[in-house]
Coordinates of N, CA and C in Angstrom, one line a residue:
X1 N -8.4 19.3 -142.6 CA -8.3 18.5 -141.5 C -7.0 17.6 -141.6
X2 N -6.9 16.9 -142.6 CA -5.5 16.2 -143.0 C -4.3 17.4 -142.7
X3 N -4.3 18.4 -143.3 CA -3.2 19.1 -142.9 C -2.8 19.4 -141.1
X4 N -3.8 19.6 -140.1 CA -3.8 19.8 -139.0 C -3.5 18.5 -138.5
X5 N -3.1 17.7 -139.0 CA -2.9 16.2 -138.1 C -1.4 16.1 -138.4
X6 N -0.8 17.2 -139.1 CA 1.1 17.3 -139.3 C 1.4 18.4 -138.5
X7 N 0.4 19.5 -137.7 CA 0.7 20.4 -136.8 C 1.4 20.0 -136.0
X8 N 1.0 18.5 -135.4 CA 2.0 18.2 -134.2 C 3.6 18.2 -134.1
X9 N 4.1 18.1 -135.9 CA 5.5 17.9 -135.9 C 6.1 19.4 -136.2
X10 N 5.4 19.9 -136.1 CA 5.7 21.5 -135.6 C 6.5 21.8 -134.0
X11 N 7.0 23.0 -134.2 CA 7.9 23.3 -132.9 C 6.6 24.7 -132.1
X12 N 6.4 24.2 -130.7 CA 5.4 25.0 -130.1 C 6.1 26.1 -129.5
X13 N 5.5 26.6 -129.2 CA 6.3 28.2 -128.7 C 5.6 28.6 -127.4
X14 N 6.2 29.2 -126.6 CA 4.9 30.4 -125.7 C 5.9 31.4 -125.0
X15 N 5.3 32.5 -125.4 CA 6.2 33.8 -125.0 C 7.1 33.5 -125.9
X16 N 7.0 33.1 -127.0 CA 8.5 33.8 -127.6 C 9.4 32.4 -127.7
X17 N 9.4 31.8 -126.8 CA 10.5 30.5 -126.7 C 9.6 29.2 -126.7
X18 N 10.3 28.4 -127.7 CA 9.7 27.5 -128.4 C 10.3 26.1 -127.2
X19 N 9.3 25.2 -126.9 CA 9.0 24.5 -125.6 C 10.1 23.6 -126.1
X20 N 10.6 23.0 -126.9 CA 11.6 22.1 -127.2 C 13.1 22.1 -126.5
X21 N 13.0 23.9 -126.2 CA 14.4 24.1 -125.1 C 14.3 23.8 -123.7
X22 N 13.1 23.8 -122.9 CA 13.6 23.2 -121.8 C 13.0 22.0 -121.6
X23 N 12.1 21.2 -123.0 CA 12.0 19.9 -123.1 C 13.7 19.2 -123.1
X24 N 14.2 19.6 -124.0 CA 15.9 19.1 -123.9 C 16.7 19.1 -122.7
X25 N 16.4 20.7 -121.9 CA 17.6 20.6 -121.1 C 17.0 20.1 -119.6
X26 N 15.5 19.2 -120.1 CA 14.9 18.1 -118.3 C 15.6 16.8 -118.1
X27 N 16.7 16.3 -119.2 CA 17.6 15.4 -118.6 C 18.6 15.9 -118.1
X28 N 19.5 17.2 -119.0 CA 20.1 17.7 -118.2 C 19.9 18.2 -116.4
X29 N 18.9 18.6 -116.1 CA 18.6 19.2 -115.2 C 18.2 18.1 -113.9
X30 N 17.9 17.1 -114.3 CA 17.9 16.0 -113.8 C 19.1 15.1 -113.3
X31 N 19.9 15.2 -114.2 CA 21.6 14.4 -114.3 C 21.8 15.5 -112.9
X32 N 21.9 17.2 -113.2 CA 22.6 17.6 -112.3 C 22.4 17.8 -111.1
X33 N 20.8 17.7 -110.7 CA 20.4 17.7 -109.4 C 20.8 16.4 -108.5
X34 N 21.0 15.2 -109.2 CA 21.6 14.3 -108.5 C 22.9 14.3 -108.2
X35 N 22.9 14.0 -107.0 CA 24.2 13.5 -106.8 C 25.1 12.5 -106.9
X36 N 26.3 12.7 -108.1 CA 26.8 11.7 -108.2 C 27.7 11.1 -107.4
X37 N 28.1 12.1 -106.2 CA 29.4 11.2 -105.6 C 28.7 10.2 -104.2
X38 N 27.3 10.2 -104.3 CA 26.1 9.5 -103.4 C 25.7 8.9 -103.9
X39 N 25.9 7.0 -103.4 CA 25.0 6.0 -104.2 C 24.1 5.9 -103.2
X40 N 23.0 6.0 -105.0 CA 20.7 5.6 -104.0 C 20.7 4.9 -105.0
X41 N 19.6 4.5 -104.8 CA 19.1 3.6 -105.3 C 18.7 4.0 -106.4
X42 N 18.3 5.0 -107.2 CA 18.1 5.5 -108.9 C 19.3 5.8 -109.5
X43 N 20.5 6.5 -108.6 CA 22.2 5.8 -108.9 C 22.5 4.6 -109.7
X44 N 21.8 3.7 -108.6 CA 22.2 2.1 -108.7 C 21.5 1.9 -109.6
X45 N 20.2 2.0 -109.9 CA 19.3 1.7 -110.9 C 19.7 2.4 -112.3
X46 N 20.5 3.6 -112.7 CA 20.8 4.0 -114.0 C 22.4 3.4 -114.2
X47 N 23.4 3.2 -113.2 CA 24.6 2.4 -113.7 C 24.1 1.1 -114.1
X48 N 23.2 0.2 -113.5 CA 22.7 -1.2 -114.0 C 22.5 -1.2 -115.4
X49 N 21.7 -0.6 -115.8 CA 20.8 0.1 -116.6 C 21.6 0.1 -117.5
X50 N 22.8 1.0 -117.8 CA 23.9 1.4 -118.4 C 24.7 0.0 -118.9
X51 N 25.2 -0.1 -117.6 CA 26.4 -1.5 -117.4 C 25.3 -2.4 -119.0
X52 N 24.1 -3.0 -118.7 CA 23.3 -4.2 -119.4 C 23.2 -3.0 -120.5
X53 N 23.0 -2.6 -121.1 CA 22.5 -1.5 -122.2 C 23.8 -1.6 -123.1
X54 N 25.3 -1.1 -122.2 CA 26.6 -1.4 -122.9 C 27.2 -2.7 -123.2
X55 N 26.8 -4.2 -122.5 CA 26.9 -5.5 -122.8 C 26.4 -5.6 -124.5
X56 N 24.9 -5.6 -124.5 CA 24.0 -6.0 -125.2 C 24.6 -5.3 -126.8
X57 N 25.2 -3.9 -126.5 CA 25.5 -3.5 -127.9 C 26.8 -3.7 -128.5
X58 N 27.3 -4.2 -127.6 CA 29.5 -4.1 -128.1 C 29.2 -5.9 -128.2
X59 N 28.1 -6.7 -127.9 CA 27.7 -8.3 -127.9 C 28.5 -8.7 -129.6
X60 N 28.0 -8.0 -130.0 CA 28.2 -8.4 -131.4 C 29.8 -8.3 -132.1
X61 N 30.6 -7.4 -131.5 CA 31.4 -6.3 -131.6 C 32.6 -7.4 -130.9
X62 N 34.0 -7.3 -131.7 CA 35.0 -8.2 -131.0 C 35.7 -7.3 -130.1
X63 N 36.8 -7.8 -129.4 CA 37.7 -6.5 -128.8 C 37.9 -5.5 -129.1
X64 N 38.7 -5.7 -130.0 CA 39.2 -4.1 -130.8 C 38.2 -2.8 -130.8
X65 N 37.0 -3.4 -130.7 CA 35.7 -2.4 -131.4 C 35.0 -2.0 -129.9
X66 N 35.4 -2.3 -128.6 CA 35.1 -2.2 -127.5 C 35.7 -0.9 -126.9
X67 N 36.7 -0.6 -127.3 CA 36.8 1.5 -127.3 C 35.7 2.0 -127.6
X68 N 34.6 1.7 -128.4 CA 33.5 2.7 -129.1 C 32.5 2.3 -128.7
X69 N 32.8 1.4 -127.6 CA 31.3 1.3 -126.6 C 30.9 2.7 -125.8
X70 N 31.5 3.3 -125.4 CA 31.1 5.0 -125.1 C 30.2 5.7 -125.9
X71 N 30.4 5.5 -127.1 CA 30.2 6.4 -127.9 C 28.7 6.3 -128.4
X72 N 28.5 4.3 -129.0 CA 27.4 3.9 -128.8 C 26.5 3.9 -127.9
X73 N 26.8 3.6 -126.9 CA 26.1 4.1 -125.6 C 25.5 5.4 -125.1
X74 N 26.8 6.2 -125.4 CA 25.6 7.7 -125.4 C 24.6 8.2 -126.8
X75 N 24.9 7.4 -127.7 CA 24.1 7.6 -128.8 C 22.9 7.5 -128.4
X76 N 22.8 5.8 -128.5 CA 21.8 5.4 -127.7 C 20.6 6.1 -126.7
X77 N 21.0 6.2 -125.7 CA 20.6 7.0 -124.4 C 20.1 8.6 -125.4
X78 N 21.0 8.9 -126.2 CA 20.5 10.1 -126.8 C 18.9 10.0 -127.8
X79 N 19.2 8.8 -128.3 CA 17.9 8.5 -129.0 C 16.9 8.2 -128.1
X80 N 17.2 7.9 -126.9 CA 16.2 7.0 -126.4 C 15.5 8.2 -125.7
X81 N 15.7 9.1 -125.5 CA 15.3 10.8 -124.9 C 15.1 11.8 -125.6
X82 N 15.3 11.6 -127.1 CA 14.7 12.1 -127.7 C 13.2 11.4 -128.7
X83 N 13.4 10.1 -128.6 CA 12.0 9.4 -129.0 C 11.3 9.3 -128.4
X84 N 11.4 9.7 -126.6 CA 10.3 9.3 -125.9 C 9.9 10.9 -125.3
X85 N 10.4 12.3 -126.1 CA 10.4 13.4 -126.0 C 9.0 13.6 -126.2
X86 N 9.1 13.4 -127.9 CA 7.3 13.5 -128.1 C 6.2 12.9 -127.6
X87 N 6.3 11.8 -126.4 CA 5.1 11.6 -125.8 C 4.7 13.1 -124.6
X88 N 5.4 13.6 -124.8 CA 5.4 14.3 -123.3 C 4.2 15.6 -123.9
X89 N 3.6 15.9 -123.7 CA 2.3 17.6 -124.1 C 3.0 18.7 -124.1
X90 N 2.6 18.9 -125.4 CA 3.2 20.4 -125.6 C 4.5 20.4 -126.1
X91 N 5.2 19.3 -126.7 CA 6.2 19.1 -127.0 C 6.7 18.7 -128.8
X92 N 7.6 18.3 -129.1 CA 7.6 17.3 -130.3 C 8.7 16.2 -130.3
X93 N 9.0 15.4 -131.1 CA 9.6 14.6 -131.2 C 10.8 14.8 -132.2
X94 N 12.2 15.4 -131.8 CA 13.6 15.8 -132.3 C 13.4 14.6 -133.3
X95 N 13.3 13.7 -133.5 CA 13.7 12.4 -134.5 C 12.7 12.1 -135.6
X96 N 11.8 12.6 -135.6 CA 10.8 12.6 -136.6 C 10.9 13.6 -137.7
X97 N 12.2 14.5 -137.2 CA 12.7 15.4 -138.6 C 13.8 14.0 -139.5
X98 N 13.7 14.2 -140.3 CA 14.7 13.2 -141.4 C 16.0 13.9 -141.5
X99 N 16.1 15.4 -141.5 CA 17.1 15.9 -141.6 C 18.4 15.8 -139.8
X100 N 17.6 15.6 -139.0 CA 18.2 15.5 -137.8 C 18.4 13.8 -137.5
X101 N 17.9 12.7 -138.0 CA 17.8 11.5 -138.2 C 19.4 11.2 -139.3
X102 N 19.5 11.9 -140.2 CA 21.0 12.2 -141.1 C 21.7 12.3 -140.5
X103 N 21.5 13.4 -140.1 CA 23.2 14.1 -139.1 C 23.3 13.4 -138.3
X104 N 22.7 12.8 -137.6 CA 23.1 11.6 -136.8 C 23.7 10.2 -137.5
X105 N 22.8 10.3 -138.5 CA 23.2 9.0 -139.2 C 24.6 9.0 -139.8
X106 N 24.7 10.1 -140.6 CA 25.4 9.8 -141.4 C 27.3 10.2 -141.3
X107 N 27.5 10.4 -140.4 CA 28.7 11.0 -139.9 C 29.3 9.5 -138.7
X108 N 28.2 9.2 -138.3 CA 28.5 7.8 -137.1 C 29.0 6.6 -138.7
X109 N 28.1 6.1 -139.5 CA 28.2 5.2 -140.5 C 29.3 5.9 -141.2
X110 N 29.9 7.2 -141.5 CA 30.9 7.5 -142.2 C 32.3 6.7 -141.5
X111 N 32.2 7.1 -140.1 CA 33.3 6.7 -138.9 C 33.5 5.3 -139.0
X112 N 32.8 4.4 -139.3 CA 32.6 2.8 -139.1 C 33.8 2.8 -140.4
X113 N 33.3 3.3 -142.2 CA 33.8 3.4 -143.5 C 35.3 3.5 -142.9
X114 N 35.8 4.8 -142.3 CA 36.8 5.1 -142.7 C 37.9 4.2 -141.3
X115 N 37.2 3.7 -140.0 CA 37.9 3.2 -139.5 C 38.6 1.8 -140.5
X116 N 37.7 1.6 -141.2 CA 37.7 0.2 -142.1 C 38.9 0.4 -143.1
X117 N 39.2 1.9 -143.6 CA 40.0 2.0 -144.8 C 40.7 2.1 -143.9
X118 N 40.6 2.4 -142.6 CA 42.4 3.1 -142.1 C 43.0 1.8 -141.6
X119 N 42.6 0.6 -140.9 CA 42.8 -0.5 -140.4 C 43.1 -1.2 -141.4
X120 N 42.3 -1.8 -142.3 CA 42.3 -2.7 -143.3 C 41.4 -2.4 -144.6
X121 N 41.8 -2.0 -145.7 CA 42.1 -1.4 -146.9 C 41.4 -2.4 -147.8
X122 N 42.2 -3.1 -147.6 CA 42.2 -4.2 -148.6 C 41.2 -5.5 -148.0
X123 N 40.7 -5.6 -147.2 CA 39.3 -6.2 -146.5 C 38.1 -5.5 -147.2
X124 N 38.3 -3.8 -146.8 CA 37.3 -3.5 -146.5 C 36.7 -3.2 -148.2
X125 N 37.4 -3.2 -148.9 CA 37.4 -2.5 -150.6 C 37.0 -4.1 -150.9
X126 N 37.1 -4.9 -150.3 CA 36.7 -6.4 -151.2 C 35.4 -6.7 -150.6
X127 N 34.9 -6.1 -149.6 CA 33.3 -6.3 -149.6 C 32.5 -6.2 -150.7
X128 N 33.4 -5.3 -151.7 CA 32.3 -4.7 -152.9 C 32.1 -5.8 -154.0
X129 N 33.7 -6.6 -154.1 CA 33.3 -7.8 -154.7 C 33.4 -8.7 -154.1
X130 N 32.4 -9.8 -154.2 CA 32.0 -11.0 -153.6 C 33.2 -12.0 -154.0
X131 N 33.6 -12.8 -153.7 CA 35.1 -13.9 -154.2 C 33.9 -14.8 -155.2
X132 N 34.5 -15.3 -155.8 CA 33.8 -16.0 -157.1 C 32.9 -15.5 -157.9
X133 N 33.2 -14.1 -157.9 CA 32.3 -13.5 -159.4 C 33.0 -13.8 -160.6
X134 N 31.9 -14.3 -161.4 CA 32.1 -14.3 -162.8 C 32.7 -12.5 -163.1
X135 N 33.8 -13.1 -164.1 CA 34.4 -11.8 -164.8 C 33.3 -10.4 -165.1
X136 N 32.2 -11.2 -166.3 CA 31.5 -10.2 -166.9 C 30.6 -9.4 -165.9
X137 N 30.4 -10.2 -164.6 CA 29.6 -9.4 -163.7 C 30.4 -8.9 -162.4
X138 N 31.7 -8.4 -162.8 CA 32.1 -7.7 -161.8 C 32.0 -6.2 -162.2
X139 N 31.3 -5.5 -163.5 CA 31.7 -4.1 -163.4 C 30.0 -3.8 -162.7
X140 N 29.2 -4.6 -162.8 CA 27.9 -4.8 -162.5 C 27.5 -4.5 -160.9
X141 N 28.4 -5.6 -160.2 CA 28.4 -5.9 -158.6 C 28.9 -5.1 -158.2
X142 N 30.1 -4.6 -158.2 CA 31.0 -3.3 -157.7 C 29.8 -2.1 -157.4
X143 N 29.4 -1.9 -158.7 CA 28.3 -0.7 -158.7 C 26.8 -1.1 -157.7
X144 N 26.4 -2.4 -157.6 CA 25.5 -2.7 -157.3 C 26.2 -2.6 -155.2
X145 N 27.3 -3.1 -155.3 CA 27.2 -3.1 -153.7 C 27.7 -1.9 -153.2
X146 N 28.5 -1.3 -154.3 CA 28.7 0.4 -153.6 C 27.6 0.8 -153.6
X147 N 26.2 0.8 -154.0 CA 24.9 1.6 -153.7 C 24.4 1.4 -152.2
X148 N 24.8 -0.1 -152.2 CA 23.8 -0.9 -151.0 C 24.7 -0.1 -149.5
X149 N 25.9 0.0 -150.5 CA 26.8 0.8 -148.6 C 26.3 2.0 -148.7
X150 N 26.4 2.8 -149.9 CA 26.1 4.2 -149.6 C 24.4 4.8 -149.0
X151 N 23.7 3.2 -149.5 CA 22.0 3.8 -149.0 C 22.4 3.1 -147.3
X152 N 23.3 2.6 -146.9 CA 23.1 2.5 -145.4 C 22.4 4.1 -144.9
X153 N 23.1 4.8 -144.7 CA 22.7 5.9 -143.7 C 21.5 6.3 -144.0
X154 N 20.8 6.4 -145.2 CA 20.0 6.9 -145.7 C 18.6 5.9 -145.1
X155 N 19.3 5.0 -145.0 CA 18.3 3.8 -144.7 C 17.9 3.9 -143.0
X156 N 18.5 4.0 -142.3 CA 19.2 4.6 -141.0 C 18.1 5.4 -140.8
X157 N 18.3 6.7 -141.8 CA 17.6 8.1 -141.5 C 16.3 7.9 -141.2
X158 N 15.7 7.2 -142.9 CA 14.5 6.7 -143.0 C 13.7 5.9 -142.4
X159 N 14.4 5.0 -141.5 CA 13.4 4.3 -140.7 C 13.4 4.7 -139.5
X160 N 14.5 5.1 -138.9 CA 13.9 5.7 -137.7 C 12.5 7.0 -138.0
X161 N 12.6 7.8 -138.5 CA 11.4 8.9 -139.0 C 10.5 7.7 -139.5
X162 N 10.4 7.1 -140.2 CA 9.3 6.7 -141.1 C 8.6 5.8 -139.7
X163 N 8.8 5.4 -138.8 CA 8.2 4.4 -137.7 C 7.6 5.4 -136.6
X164 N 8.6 6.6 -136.3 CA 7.8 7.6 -135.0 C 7.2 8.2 -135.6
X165 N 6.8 8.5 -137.5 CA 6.1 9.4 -137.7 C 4.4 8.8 -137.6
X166 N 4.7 7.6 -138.1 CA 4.0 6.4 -138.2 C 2.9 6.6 -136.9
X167 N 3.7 6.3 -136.1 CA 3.2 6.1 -134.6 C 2.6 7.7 -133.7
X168 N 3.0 8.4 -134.5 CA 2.4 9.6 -133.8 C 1.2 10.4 -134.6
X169 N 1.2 10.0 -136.2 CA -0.3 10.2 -136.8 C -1.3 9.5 -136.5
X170 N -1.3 7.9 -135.8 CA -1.9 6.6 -135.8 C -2.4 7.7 -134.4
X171 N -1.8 7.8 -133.4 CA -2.1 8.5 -132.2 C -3.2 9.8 -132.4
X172 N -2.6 10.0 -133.2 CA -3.1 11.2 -133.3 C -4.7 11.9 -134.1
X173 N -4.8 10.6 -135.0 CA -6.1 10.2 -135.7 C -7.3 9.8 -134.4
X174 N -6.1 9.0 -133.5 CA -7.8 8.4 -132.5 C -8.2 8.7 -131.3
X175 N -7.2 9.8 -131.2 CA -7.5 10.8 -130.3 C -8.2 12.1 -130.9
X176 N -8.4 12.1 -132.2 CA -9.6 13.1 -132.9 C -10.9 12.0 -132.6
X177 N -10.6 10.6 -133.0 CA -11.8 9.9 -132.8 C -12.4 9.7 -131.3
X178 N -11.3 9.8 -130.3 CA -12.1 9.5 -128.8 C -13.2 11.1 -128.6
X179 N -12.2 11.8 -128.8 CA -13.3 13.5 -128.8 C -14.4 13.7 -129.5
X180 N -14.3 12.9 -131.3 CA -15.4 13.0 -132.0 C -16.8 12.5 -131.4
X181 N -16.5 11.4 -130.7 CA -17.5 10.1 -130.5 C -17.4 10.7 -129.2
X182 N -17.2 11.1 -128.1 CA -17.2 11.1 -126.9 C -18.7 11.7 -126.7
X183 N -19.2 12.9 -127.0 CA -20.8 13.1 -126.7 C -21.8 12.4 -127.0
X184 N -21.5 11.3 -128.2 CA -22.7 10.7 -128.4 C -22.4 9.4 -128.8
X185 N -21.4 9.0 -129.3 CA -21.4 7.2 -129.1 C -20.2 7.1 -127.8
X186 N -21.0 6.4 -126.3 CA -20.1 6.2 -125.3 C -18.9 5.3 -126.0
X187 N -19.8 4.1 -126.1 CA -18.8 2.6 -126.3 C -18.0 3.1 -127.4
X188 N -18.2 3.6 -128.0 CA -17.3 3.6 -129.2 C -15.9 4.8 -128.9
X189 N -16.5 5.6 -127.7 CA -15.5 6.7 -127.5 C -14.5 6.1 -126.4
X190 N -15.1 5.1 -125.8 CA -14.4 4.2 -124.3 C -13.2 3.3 -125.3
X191 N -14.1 2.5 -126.4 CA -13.1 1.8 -127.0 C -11.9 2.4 -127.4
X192 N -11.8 4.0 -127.9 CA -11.1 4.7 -128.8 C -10.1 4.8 -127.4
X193 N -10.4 5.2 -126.8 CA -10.0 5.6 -125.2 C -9.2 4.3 -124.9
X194 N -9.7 3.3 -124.8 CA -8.7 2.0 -124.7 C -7.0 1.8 -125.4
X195 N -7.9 2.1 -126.6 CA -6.9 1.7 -127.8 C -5.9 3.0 -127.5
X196 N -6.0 3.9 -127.4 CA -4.8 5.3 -127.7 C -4.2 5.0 -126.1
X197 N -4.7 4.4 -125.0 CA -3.9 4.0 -124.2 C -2.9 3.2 -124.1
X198 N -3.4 1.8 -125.2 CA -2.8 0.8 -125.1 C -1.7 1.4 -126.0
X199 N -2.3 2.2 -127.5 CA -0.9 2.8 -128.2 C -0.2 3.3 -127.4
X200 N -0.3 4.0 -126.7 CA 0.4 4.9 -126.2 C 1.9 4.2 -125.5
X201 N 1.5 2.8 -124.8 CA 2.6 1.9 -124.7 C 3.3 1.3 -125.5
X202 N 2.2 1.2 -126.3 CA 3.3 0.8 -127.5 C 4.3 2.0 -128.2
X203 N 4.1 2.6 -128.5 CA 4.6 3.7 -128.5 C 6.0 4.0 -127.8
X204 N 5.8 3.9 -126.7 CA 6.9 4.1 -125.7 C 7.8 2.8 -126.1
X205 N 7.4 1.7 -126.7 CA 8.0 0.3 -126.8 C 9.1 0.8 -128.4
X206 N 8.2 1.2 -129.0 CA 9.0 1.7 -130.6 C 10.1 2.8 -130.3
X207 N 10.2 3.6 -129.4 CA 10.9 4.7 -129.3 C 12.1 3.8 -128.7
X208 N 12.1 3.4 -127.7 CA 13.3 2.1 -127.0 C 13.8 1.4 -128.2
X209 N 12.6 0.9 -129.0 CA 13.5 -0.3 -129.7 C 14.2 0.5 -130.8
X210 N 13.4 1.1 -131.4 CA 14.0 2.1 -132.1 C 15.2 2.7 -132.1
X211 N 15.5 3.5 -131.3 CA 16.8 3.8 -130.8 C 17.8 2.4 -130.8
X212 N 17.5 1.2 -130.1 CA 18.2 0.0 -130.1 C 18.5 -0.3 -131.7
X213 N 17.8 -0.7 -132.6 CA 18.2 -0.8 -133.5 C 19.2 -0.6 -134.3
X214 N 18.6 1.0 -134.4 CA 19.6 2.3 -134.8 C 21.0 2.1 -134.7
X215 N 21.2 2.0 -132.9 CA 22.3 1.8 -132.7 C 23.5 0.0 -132.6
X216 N 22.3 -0.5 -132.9 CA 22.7 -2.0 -132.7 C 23.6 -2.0 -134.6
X217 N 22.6 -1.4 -135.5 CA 23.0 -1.6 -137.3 C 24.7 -0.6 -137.3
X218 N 24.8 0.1 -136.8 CA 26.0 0.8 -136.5 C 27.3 0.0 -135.9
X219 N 27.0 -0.6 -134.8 CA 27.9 -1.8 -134.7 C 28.0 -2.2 -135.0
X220 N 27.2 -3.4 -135.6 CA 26.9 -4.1 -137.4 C 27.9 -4.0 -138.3
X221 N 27.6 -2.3 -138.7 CA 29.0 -2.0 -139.4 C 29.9 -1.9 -139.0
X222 N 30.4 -1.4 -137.8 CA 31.6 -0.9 -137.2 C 32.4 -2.6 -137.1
X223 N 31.5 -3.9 -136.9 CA 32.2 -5.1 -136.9 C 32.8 -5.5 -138.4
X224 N 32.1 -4.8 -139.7 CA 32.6 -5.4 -141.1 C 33.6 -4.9 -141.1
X225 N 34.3 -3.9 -140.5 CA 35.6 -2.8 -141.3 C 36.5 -3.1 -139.8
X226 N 36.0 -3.9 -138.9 CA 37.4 -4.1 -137.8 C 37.9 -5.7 -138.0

């Protein structure tokens, strides 16, 4: 039974083609049925949307670093459609793999590193030592804060997976319990029934913030190395 409750992070199939391909391409298909050179009101509602979404993450970020509001921004929106993928039936959740949580991670946090050596060299190589270390503990610190940079992405990877994996076992335990209890204890199957609803919002709350985060700690860095 424990093993059948990691089935979900499995890729489903039917006929042959695994349902994750045209789970992906229903924003696409959406983007293109609208018309962009026609403002409506869900127009106006996703530029807003956008416009406040792009404020909130370059907030931190001085000028210079305000070219790579694009980039954050569709990251963003990318996570935010693929964390709210696996609420959908019959589907799974792209970001609950660790290995696809890397590749994202770790190529965006490389770009932050190297903007930093290419601009300023000699800033960015002095983060490793702190100004007023004692002699004897600089071969110590050097090694100790090159780890702390290099587990960024890894850290990145990890908590996004470790939070939706979180959230979708928790789901997925009390929705075996609403079905278990449903023929013979009511109240206890109504409560279960409550609660996997109310997760279920919450849920949708951790996929948003999640993604936010993600891409807020990326700015983060992109502000130490400009």
């Amino acid at each position: 039974m424990a093993l059948n409750f990691f089935d979900q992070f499995d890729i489903h199939s039917t006929l042959g083609l695994p349902l994750i391909i045209p789970a992906l391409m229903f924003p696409l298909i959406l983007w293109i049925s609208t018309n962009r050179l026609v403002k409506n009101r869900l127009s106006t509602l996703q530029s807003g949307f956008i416009n406040l979404l792009t404020k909130q993450l370059v907030l931190p970020v001085n000028i210079s670093g305000h070219k790579w509001a694009s980039l954050f921004t569709a990251l963003m929106l990318l996570l935010i459609s693929l964390n709210t993928l696996g609420l959908l039936p019959y589907t799974f959740t792209p970001t609950t793999q660790l290995s696809m949580n890397m590749a994202l991670a770790t190529p965006t946090w490389l770009m932050t590193i190297m903007v930093g050596l290419r601009n300023q060299p000699t800033i960015s190589l002095g983060h490793l030592l702190p100004e007023g270390t004692p002699t004897p503990l600089i071969p110590m610190l050097i090694v100790i804060e090159t780890a702390s940079l290099l587990i960024r992405p890894i850290a990145l990877g990890v908590r996004l997976t470790a939070n939706l994996t979180a959230g979708h076992l928790l789901m997925q335990l009390i929705s075996s319990a609403t079905l278990a209890t449903a023929s013979s204890f009511t109240t206890a199957s109504s409560m279960a029934l409550i609660t996997l609803v109310l997760l279920s919002f919450l849920e949708m709350a951790v996929a948003l913030i999640q993604a936010y985060v993600f891409t807020l700690l990326l700015t983060l860095y992109l502000q130490e190395n400009i």
